[in-house]
Short mmCIF file of C-alpha atoms and ligand atoms in Angstrom, two decimals:
data_model
loop_
_atom_site.label_atom_id
_atom_site.label_comp_id
_atom_site.label_asym_id
_atom_site.label_seq_id
_atom_site.Cartn_x
_atom_site.Cartn_y
_atom_site.Cartn_z
CA MET A 761 13.71 -32.73 9.52
CA ALA A 762 14.17 -34.53 6.27
CA GLN A 763 17.02 -34.93 3.89
CA LEU A 764 16.04 -36.29 0.46
CA THR A 765 18.22 -38.14 -2.01
CA LEU A 766 17.10 -39.06 -5.50
CA THR A 767 19.35 -41.46 -7.37
CA ASN A 768 18.84 -42.10 -11.09
CA VAL A 769 15.08 -41.61 -10.71
CA ARG A 770 13.18 -42.46 -13.87
CA LYS A 771 9.51 -42.39 -14.68
CA SER A 772 7.74 -43.77 -17.73
CA PHE A 773 4.09 -43.64 -18.66
CA GLY A 774 3.78 -46.62 -20.98
CA SER A 775 6.52 -46.23 -23.56
CA LEU A 776 6.96 -42.51 -22.85
CA GLU A 777 9.93 -41.79 -20.57
CA VAL A 778 9.15 -38.54 -18.79
CA LEU A 779 11.98 -38.46 -16.22
CA LYS A 780 15.28 -39.66 -17.62
CA GLY A 781 17.52 -40.16 -14.62
CA ILE A 782 17.26 -37.54 -11.89
CA ASP A 783 20.11 -37.31 -9.37
CA LEU A 784 19.52 -34.75 -6.66
CA SER A 785 20.27 -34.31 -3.00
CA ILE A 786 18.13 -31.93 -0.97
CA GLU A 787 19.28 -30.82 2.46
CA SER A 788 17.07 -30.82 5.50
CA GLY A 789 15.41 -27.42 5.88
CA GLU A 790 16.28 -26.33 2.38
CA LEU A 791 13.83 -24.54 0.06
CA ILE A 792 14.43 -25.94 -3.42
CA VAL A 793 12.66 -24.51 -6.46
CA PHE A 794 12.07 -26.55 -9.63
CA VAL A 795 11.78 -24.58 -12.86
CA GLY A 796 11.66 -25.66 -16.48
CA PRO A 797 9.49 -25.49 -19.58
CA SER A 798 5.97 -26.83 -19.54
CA GLY A 799 5.95 -30.62 -19.79
CA CYS A 800 9.56 -31.12 -18.61
CA GLY A 801 8.47 -33.28 -15.67
CA LYS A 802 8.31 -30.98 -12.63
CA SER A 803 4.87 -32.08 -11.41
CA THR A 804 5.69 -35.70 -12.16
CA LEU A 805 8.80 -35.46 -9.99
CA LEU A 806 6.80 -33.90 -7.14
CA ARG A 807 4.20 -36.65 -7.39
CA LEU A 808 6.91 -39.31 -7.16
CA ILE A 809 8.36 -37.64 -4.08
CA ALA A 810 4.89 -37.39 -2.53
CA GLY A 811 4.21 -41.05 -3.27
CA LEU A 812 1.21 -40.27 -5.47
CA ASP A 813 2.85 -42.07 -8.40
CA GLU A 814 5.26 -44.98 -8.54
CA ILE A 815 8.93 -44.57 -9.42
CA THR A 816 9.77 -46.66 -12.50
CA GLU A 817 13.48 -46.95 -11.74
CA GLY A 818 16.00 -45.54 -9.29
CA THR A 819 15.60 -44.73 -5.60
CA LEU A 820 14.17 -42.02 -3.40
CA GLU A 821 15.59 -41.87 0.10
CA ILE A 822 14.22 -39.77 2.91
CA GLU A 823 16.59 -39.50 5.88
CA GLY A 824 18.68 -42.28 4.40
CA ARG A 825 15.83 -44.74 4.09
CA VAL A 826 14.58 -45.90 0.69
CA VAL A 827 10.89 -45.01 0.50
CA ASN A 828 10.01 -46.13 -3.04
CA ASP A 829 7.40 -48.51 -1.61
CA VAL A 830 6.26 -46.43 1.36
CA PRO A 831 2.67 -45.21 0.82
CA ALA A 832 2.03 -41.48 0.52
CA ALA A 833 0.27 -41.27 3.89
CA LYS A 834 3.36 -42.60 5.70
CA ARG A 835 5.91 -40.25 4.15
CA ARG A 836 5.24 -37.17 6.32
CA ILE A 837 4.92 -35.09 3.16
CA ALA A 838 2.22 -32.50 2.48
CA MET A 839 1.47 -31.21 -1.00
CA VAL A 840 -0.16 -27.89 -1.92
CA PHE A 841 -1.53 -27.66 -5.45
CA GLN A 842 -2.34 -24.87 -7.85
CA SER A 843 -6.05 -25.45 -7.27
CA TYR A 844 -6.86 -25.20 -3.63
CA ALA A 845 -8.87 -28.44 -3.32
CA LEU A 846 -10.80 -27.25 -0.26
CA TYR A 847 -14.04 -28.97 0.73
CA PRO A 848 -16.71 -26.44 -0.36
CA HIS A 849 -19.25 -27.32 2.35
CA MET A 850 -16.81 -27.09 5.27
CA THR A 851 -15.67 -23.98 7.10
CA VAL A 852 -12.03 -23.01 7.06
CA ARG A 853 -11.63 -24.48 10.52
CA ARG A 854 -13.13 -27.82 9.50
CA ASN A 855 -11.16 -27.88 6.26
CA MET A 856 -7.99 -27.51 8.27
CA ALA A 857 -8.95 -30.09 10.89
CA PHE A 858 -10.52 -32.69 8.61
CA GLY A 859 -7.42 -34.67 7.64
CA LEU A 860 -6.26 -34.78 11.25
CA LYS A 861 -9.65 -36.09 12.39
CA MET A 862 -9.40 -38.81 9.77
CA SER A 863 -6.03 -39.83 11.17
CA ARG A 864 -7.64 -39.96 14.64
CA LEU A 865 -5.47 -37.42 16.35
CA PRO A 866 -6.76 -36.42 19.82
CA ARG A 867 -9.10 -33.43 19.72
CA ALA A 868 -6.91 -31.17 21.84
CA GLU A 869 -3.95 -31.84 19.57
CA ILE A 870 -6.06 -31.05 16.48
CA GLU A 871 -7.17 -27.78 18.04
CA ARG A 872 -3.61 -26.87 18.95
CA ARG A 873 -2.35 -27.52 15.43
CA VAL A 874 -5.19 -25.69 13.70
CA ALA A 875 -4.79 -22.68 16.00
CA ASN A 876 -1.06 -22.68 15.41
CA ALA A 877 -1.43 -22.74 11.62
CA ALA A 878 -4.16 -20.10 11.76
CA THR A 879 -1.86 -17.77 13.70
CA MET A 880 1.04 -18.40 11.40
CA LEU A 881 -0.98 -17.46 8.32
CA LYS A 882 -3.21 -14.84 10.02
CA LEU A 883 -6.33 -16.86 9.26
CA GLU A 884 -8.09 -16.30 12.61
CA PRO A 885 -10.72 -13.86 11.29
CA LEU A 886 -11.66 -16.31 8.53
CA MET A 887 -12.03 -19.52 10.49
CA GLU A 888 -15.84 -19.78 10.38
CA ARG A 889 -16.20 -18.89 6.69
CA LEU A 890 -16.86 -21.24 3.80
CA PRO A 891 -14.36 -21.37 0.90
CA LYS A 892 -16.77 -19.52 -1.41
CA GLN A 893 -16.67 -16.59 1.03
CA LEU A 894 -12.90 -16.24 0.57
CA SER A 895 -10.72 -14.59 -2.07
CA GLY A 896 -8.37 -16.74 -4.13
CA GLY A 897 -5.41 -15.70 -2.02
CA GLN A 898 -7.24 -16.49 1.21
CA ARG A 899 -8.21 -19.93 -0.12
CA GLN A 900 -4.63 -20.66 -0.99
CA ARG A 901 -3.57 -19.61 2.53
CA VAL A 902 -6.12 -22.06 3.92
CA ALA A 903 -4.71 -24.80 1.69
CA ILE A 904 -1.22 -23.98 2.96
CA GLY A 905 -2.58 -23.86 6.53
CA ARG A 906 -4.07 -27.29 6.09
CA ALA A 907 -0.67 -28.58 4.96
CA ILE A 908 0.98 -27.00 8.03
CA THR A 909 -1.43 -28.72 10.45
CA ARG A 910 -0.09 -32.06 9.28
CA GLU A 911 3.34 -31.02 10.59
CA PRO A 912 5.04 -32.62 7.62
CA ALA A 913 8.78 -33.03 7.30
CA VAL A 914 8.54 -32.02 3.65
CA PHE A 915 6.25 -29.50 1.93
CA LEU A 916 5.67 -29.81 -1.79
CA PHE A 917 4.19 -26.80 -3.58
CA ASP A 918 3.08 -27.15 -7.21
CA GLU A 919 2.63 -23.63 -8.59
CA PRO A 920 0.59 -22.60 -5.57
CA LEU A 921 0.30 -18.95 -6.56
CA SER A 922 -0.39 -19.22 -10.27
CA ASN A 923 -4.14 -18.58 -9.89
CA LEU A 924 -3.62 -15.36 -7.95
CA ASP A 925 -3.45 -11.84 -9.30
CA ALA A 926 -0.16 -9.99 -9.26
CA ALA A 927 -0.57 -8.21 -5.91
CA LEU A 928 -1.80 -11.33 -4.12
CA ARG A 929 1.05 -13.34 -5.56
CA VAL A 930 3.52 -10.96 -4.01
CA ALA A 931 1.76 -10.98 -0.65
CA THR A 932 1.44 -14.76 -0.59
CA ARG A 933 5.00 -15.21 -1.78
CA ILE A 934 6.19 -13.13 1.15
CA GLU A 935 4.10 -15.33 3.43
CA ILE A 936 5.72 -18.46 2.05
CA ALA A 937 9.15 -16.93 2.58
CA GLY A 938 8.08 -16.19 6.18
CA LEU A 939 6.82 -19.73 6.59
CA HIS A 940 10.19 -21.07 5.49
CA GLU A 941 11.80 -18.93 8.20
CA ARG A 942 9.35 -19.96 10.93
CA LEU A 943 9.63 -23.64 10.07
CA PRO A 944 13.40 -23.91 9.64
CA ALA A 945 13.39 -27.70 9.97
CA ALA A 946 10.86 -28.27 7.17
CA THR A 947 12.23 -29.11 3.76
CA MET A 948 10.32 -27.38 0.97
CA ILE A 949 10.15 -28.12 -2.74
CA TYR A 950 8.45 -25.48 -4.79
CA VAL A 951 7.52 -25.57 -8.48
CA THR A 952 6.94 -22.29 -10.28
CA HIS A 953 6.97 -20.65 -13.69
CA ASP A 954 7.55 -17.29 -12.08
CA GLN A 955 11.12 -16.01 -12.27
CA VAL A 956 10.76 -13.68 -9.35
CA GLU A 957 9.34 -16.41 -7.10
CA ALA A 958 12.16 -18.74 -8.09
CA MET A 959 14.89 -16.16 -7.52
CA THR A 960 13.54 -14.78 -4.25
CA LEU A 961 12.35 -17.94 -2.51
CA ALA A 962 14.97 -20.50 -3.45
CA ASP A 963 17.98 -21.56 -1.46
CA ARG A 964 18.81 -23.48 -4.63
CA ILE A 965 17.09 -23.71 -8.00
CA VAL A 966 16.89 -26.89 -10.07
CA VAL A 967 16.54 -26.15 -13.79
CA MET A 968 14.88 -29.03 -15.61
CA ASN A 969 14.51 -29.65 -19.32
CA ALA A 970 12.89 -32.64 -21.07
CA GLY A 971 13.10 -34.96 -18.08
CA ARG A 972 16.64 -34.12 -17.04
CA ILE A 973 18.36 -31.66 -14.72
CA GLU A 974 20.34 -29.00 -16.57
CA GLN A 975 21.83 -27.28 -13.50
CA VAL A 976 21.41 -26.99 -9.75
CA GLY A 977 22.64 -23.89 -7.96
CA THR A 978 21.84 -20.83 -5.91
CA PRO A 979 19.84 -18.17 -7.78
CA MET A 980 22.95 -16.00 -8.15
CA GLU A 981 25.08 -18.91 -9.40
CA LEU A 982 22.53 -19.61 -12.11
CA TYR A 983 22.22 -15.95 -13.00
CA HIS A 984 25.94 -15.15 -13.09
CA ARG A 985 27.39 -18.51 -14.16
CA PRO A 986 24.83 -20.51 -16.13
CA ALA A 987 26.35 -23.91 -17.00
CA ASN A 988 24.97 -23.95 -20.51
CA GLU A 989 22.97 -22.01 -23.06
CA PHE A 990 19.69 -23.54 -21.96
CA VAL A 991 20.04 -22.32 -18.37
CA ALA A 992 21.40 -19.00 -19.60
CA GLN A 993 18.26 -18.38 -21.61
CA PHE A 994 15.85 -19.86 -19.10
CA ILE A 995 16.91 -17.80 -16.07
CA GLY A 996 16.33 -14.07 -16.45
CA SER A 997 13.61 -12.07 -18.15
CA PRO A 998 13.63 -11.08 -20.94
CA ALA A 999 15.85 -14.03 -21.87
CA MET A 1000 19.58 -13.63 -22.41
CA ASN A 1001 20.53 -12.69 -25.98
CA VAL A 1002 22.63 -15.44 -27.55
CA LEU A 1003 24.38 -14.78 -30.87
CA PRO A 1004 27.00 -16.60 -32.94
CA ALA A 1005 30.40 -15.32 -31.77
CA GLU A 1006 31.36 -14.20 -35.28
CA GLU A 1007 28.43 -11.80 -35.37
CA ILE A 1008 29.76 -9.79 -32.45
CA ALA A 1009 31.92 -6.93 -33.68
CA ASN A 1010 35.63 -7.16 -32.70
CA GLY A 1011 34.68 -10.26 -30.83
CA ASN A 1012 37.62 -12.48 -30.18
CA PHE A 1013 36.43 -14.66 -27.37
CA GLY A 1014 38.82 -17.53 -27.98
CA PRO A 1015 38.67 -20.59 -30.19
CA ARG A 1016 36.16 -22.46 -28.07
CA ALA A 1017 33.51 -19.72 -27.94
CA LYS A 1018 30.91 -20.51 -30.57
CA THR A 1019 28.11 -18.39 -29.16
CA VAL A 1020 28.07 -15.29 -27.00
CA GLY A 1021 25.35 -14.47 -24.50
CA ILE A 1022 24.58 -11.06 -23.02
CA ARG A 1023 21.65 -10.32 -20.75
CA PRO A 1024 19.30 -7.53 -21.90
CA GLU A 1025 20.02 -5.64 -18.65
CA ASP A 1026 23.79 -5.77 -19.28
CA LEU A 1027 23.50 -4.04 -22.64
CA ARG A 1028 24.06 -0.29 -22.98
CA LEU A 1029 23.73 2.21 -25.77
CA VAL A 1030 27.21 3.35 -26.83
CA ASP A 1031 28.56 6.11 -29.07
CA SER A 1032 31.45 4.17 -30.51
CA GLU A 1033 32.79 0.63 -30.86
CA PRO A 1034 29.50 -1.18 -30.49
CA LEU A 1035 29.42 -4.95 -30.07
CA ILE A 1036 26.12 -5.09 -31.92
CA THR A 1037 24.03 -2.70 -33.98
CA GLY A 1038 20.35 -3.19 -34.54
CA LYS A 1039 17.24 -1.56 -35.86
CA VAL A 1040 14.52 -1.07 -33.27
CA LEU A 1041 11.29 -2.98 -33.90
CA LEU A 1042 9.39 -2.26 -30.71
CA VAL A 1043 9.81 -0.18 -27.56
CA GLU A 1044 8.09 -0.89 -24.25
CA GLN A 1045 8.24 1.86 -21.65
CA LEU A 1046 7.62 0.47 -18.17
CA GLY A 1047 8.66 3.59 -16.32
CA GLU A 1048 11.45 2.05 -14.27
CA VAL A 1049 12.91 0.46 -17.40
CA THR A 1050 12.69 0.71 -21.16
CA LEU A 1051 12.65 -2.51 -23.15
CA ALA A 1052 13.74 -2.26 -26.75
CA TYR A 1053 13.52 -5.13 -29.19
CA ALA A 1054 15.82 -4.77 -32.17
CA ARG A 1055 16.97 -6.79 -35.16
CA THR A 1056 20.60 -7.08 -36.21
CA GLU A 1057 21.81 -6.88 -39.81
CA THR A 1058 21.93 -10.67 -39.90
CA GLY A 1059 18.32 -10.87 -38.75
CA ARG A 1060 18.87 -11.83 -35.10
CA SER A 1061 16.49 -10.53 -32.44
CA ILE A 1062 18.03 -8.62 -29.57
CA SER A 1063 16.34 -7.38 -26.40
CA VAL A 1064 17.79 -4.46 -24.52
CA LYS A 1065 16.71 -3.38 -21.04
CA LEU A 1066 17.71 0.16 -20.17
CA PRO A 1067 17.14 1.81 -16.81
CA GLY A 1068 14.57 4.60 -16.66
CA ASP A 1069 12.62 5.97 -19.59
CA HIS A 1070 14.74 6.28 -22.70
CA ALA A 1071 13.88 8.21 -25.82
CA ILE A 1072 14.15 5.38 -28.30
CA ALA A 1073 11.70 4.98 -31.12
CA ARG A 1074 10.85 2.36 -33.67
CA ASP A 1075 13.20 2.26 -36.67
CA ASP A 1076 16.05 3.91 -34.73
CA VAL A 1077 19.37 2.25 -35.38
CA ILE A 1078 21.07 1.66 -32.05
CA SER A 1079 24.68 0.88 -31.17
CA ILE A 1080 24.90 -1.54 -28.31
CA GLY A 1081 27.77 -2.43 -26.02
CA ALA A 1082 28.36 -4.34 -22.80
CA PRO A 1083 31.11 -4.62 -20.20
CA LEU A 1084 33.33 -7.58 -21.02
CA GLU A 1085 32.80 -9.23 -17.65
CA LYS A 1086 29.08 -9.46 -18.44
CA VAL A 1087 29.66 -11.50 -21.58
CA HIS A 1088 28.95 -15.24 -21.40
CA CYS A 1089 30.51 -17.61 -23.90
CA PHE A 1090 29.39 -21.11 -24.86
CA ASP A 1091 31.16 -23.82 -26.84
CA GLN A 1092 29.86 -25.90 -29.75
CA ASP A 1093 27.92 -28.12 -27.32
CA GLY A 1094 26.31 -25.12 -25.65
CA LEU A 1095 28.45 -25.52 -22.53
CA ARG A 1096 29.86 -22.54 -20.68
CA VAL A 1097 33.40 -21.45 -21.50
CA SER A 1098 34.95 -20.07 -18.32
CA GLN A 1099 35.32 -16.33 -17.96
CA GLU A 1100 39.06 -16.74 -17.31
CA GLU A 1101 39.53 -18.48 -20.63
CA VAL A 1102 37.54 -15.80 -22.45
CA LEU A 1103 39.36 -12.90 -20.77
CA THR A 1104 42.84 -14.27 -21.53
CA GLU A 1105 41.85 -14.35 -25.20
CA THR A 1106 40.51 -10.84 -25.48
N1 ATP B 1560 -0.48 -39.80 -16.01
C1 ATP B 1560 0.17 -39.52 -17.13
N2 ATP B 1560 0.09 -40.34 -18.19
C2 ATP B 1560 0.80 -40.07 -19.33
N3 ATP B 1560 1.62 -39.01 -19.48
C3 ATP B 1560 1.73 -38.17 -18.46
C4 ATP B 1560 1.03 -38.37 -17.22
N4 ATP B 1560 1.34 -37.37 -16.37
C5 ATP B 1560 2.20 -36.57 -17.05
N5 ATP B 1560 2.43 -37.05 -18.29
C6 ATP B 1560 3.35 -36.46 -19.29
O1 ATP B 1560 4.59 -36.29 -18.68
C7 ATP B 1560 5.23 -35.09 -19.13
C8 ATP B 1560 5.61 -34.25 -17.91
O2 ATP B 1560 4.43 -33.77 -17.31
P1 ATP B 1560 4.47 -32.85 -16.01
O3 ATP B 1560 3.07 -32.63 -15.60
O4 ATP B 1560 5.39 -33.46 -15.01
O5 ATP B 1560 5.12 -31.52 -16.59
P2 ATP B 1560 5.38 -30.15 -15.84
O6 ATP B 1560 6.85 -29.88 -15.94
O7 ATP B 1560 4.78 -30.15 -14.49
O8 ATP B 1560 4.63 -29.12 -16.81
P3 ATP B 1560 3.78 -27.79 -16.43
O9 ATP B 1560 4.82 -26.73 -16.26
O10 ATP B 1560 2.98 -27.56 -17.68
O11 ATP B 1560 2.96 -28.05 -15.23
C9 ATP B 1560 4.26 -34.43 -20.07
O12 ATP B 1560 4.65 -34.76 -21.37
C10 ATP B 1560 2.93 -35.07 -19.72
O13 ATP B 1560 2.09 -35.11 -20.84
MG1 MG B 1561 3.18 -29.11 -13.61
#
């Protein structure tokens, strides 16, 4: 059990401020996912929480107690990295037991914990192997297993699946989701670049940008009601199309709407009264969907995601529409204009 509270957490490396005031409360047992562009400070924030780096300013509380000065080993936090960091000369079993031996846990207790983690991650058949005799996915399961044996109150995962191929990522992601269910008291913080991982694993997603939090919310809140243009374009793939309001045909979205955002999957080909017309530059047929990339008359790029395989070809001129309730509007500062306000105007 661990509830975490970060209050105005800042981190500087020399004169470079990397985290610029992070306020965040994480509930006990919650699985929180951090996303954001490369270099925005996700790993740095994890390292501060783990106690691997010092907080420059602000406080981190775990269960109501300020832990800024508590060493990593005393925080009951386990971190799983992108690289597995297993000891190459030790078997899986010894890799999993090693840290516990170092902390002088009784042998029976070590065996119980290792067996328990092995069962949870179905590692039993692999226990006597060396890391080099394992696939990437199996190694990452061992690394996760090793974290479990520590019985931490908080798990930190820094892109744990990014070295795995697509199929293994899915399998391991499902295992992590299962782990979250089997360890309901453990708080988990998970960093990923993968949209699907973020959307499927998270209780709540934290979207970071340049050392600050842009929005915190459930996956569906972020998808349906992004607080600003940055979040709108960061969540969802391909990214939401955002155009100046005056370039949308018949578009009266109210005086505050400066830009209009429509997700590629909310766009449709229409016969009349299009919101946008564009000339197709590229078509990608994925079977289940067709992605078309087009350019408007004013030179804006538009992506359109249509269900199934569509007969669109390069240089076609397409008329595009969208249901009004799928249109997102943003003001001059890039902040969301509420749907109610937009709908009363149109
Ligand atoms: N020890 C360090 N000394 C100086 N600068 C650092 C140090 N660690 C990180 N940084 C800088 O802090 C910023 C944030 O880095 P961080 O690793 O937290 O980003 P990230 O969001 O995890 O990115 P990625 O998605 O690429 O992993 C970067 O500009 C990075 O260069
Ligand atoms: Mg990182």
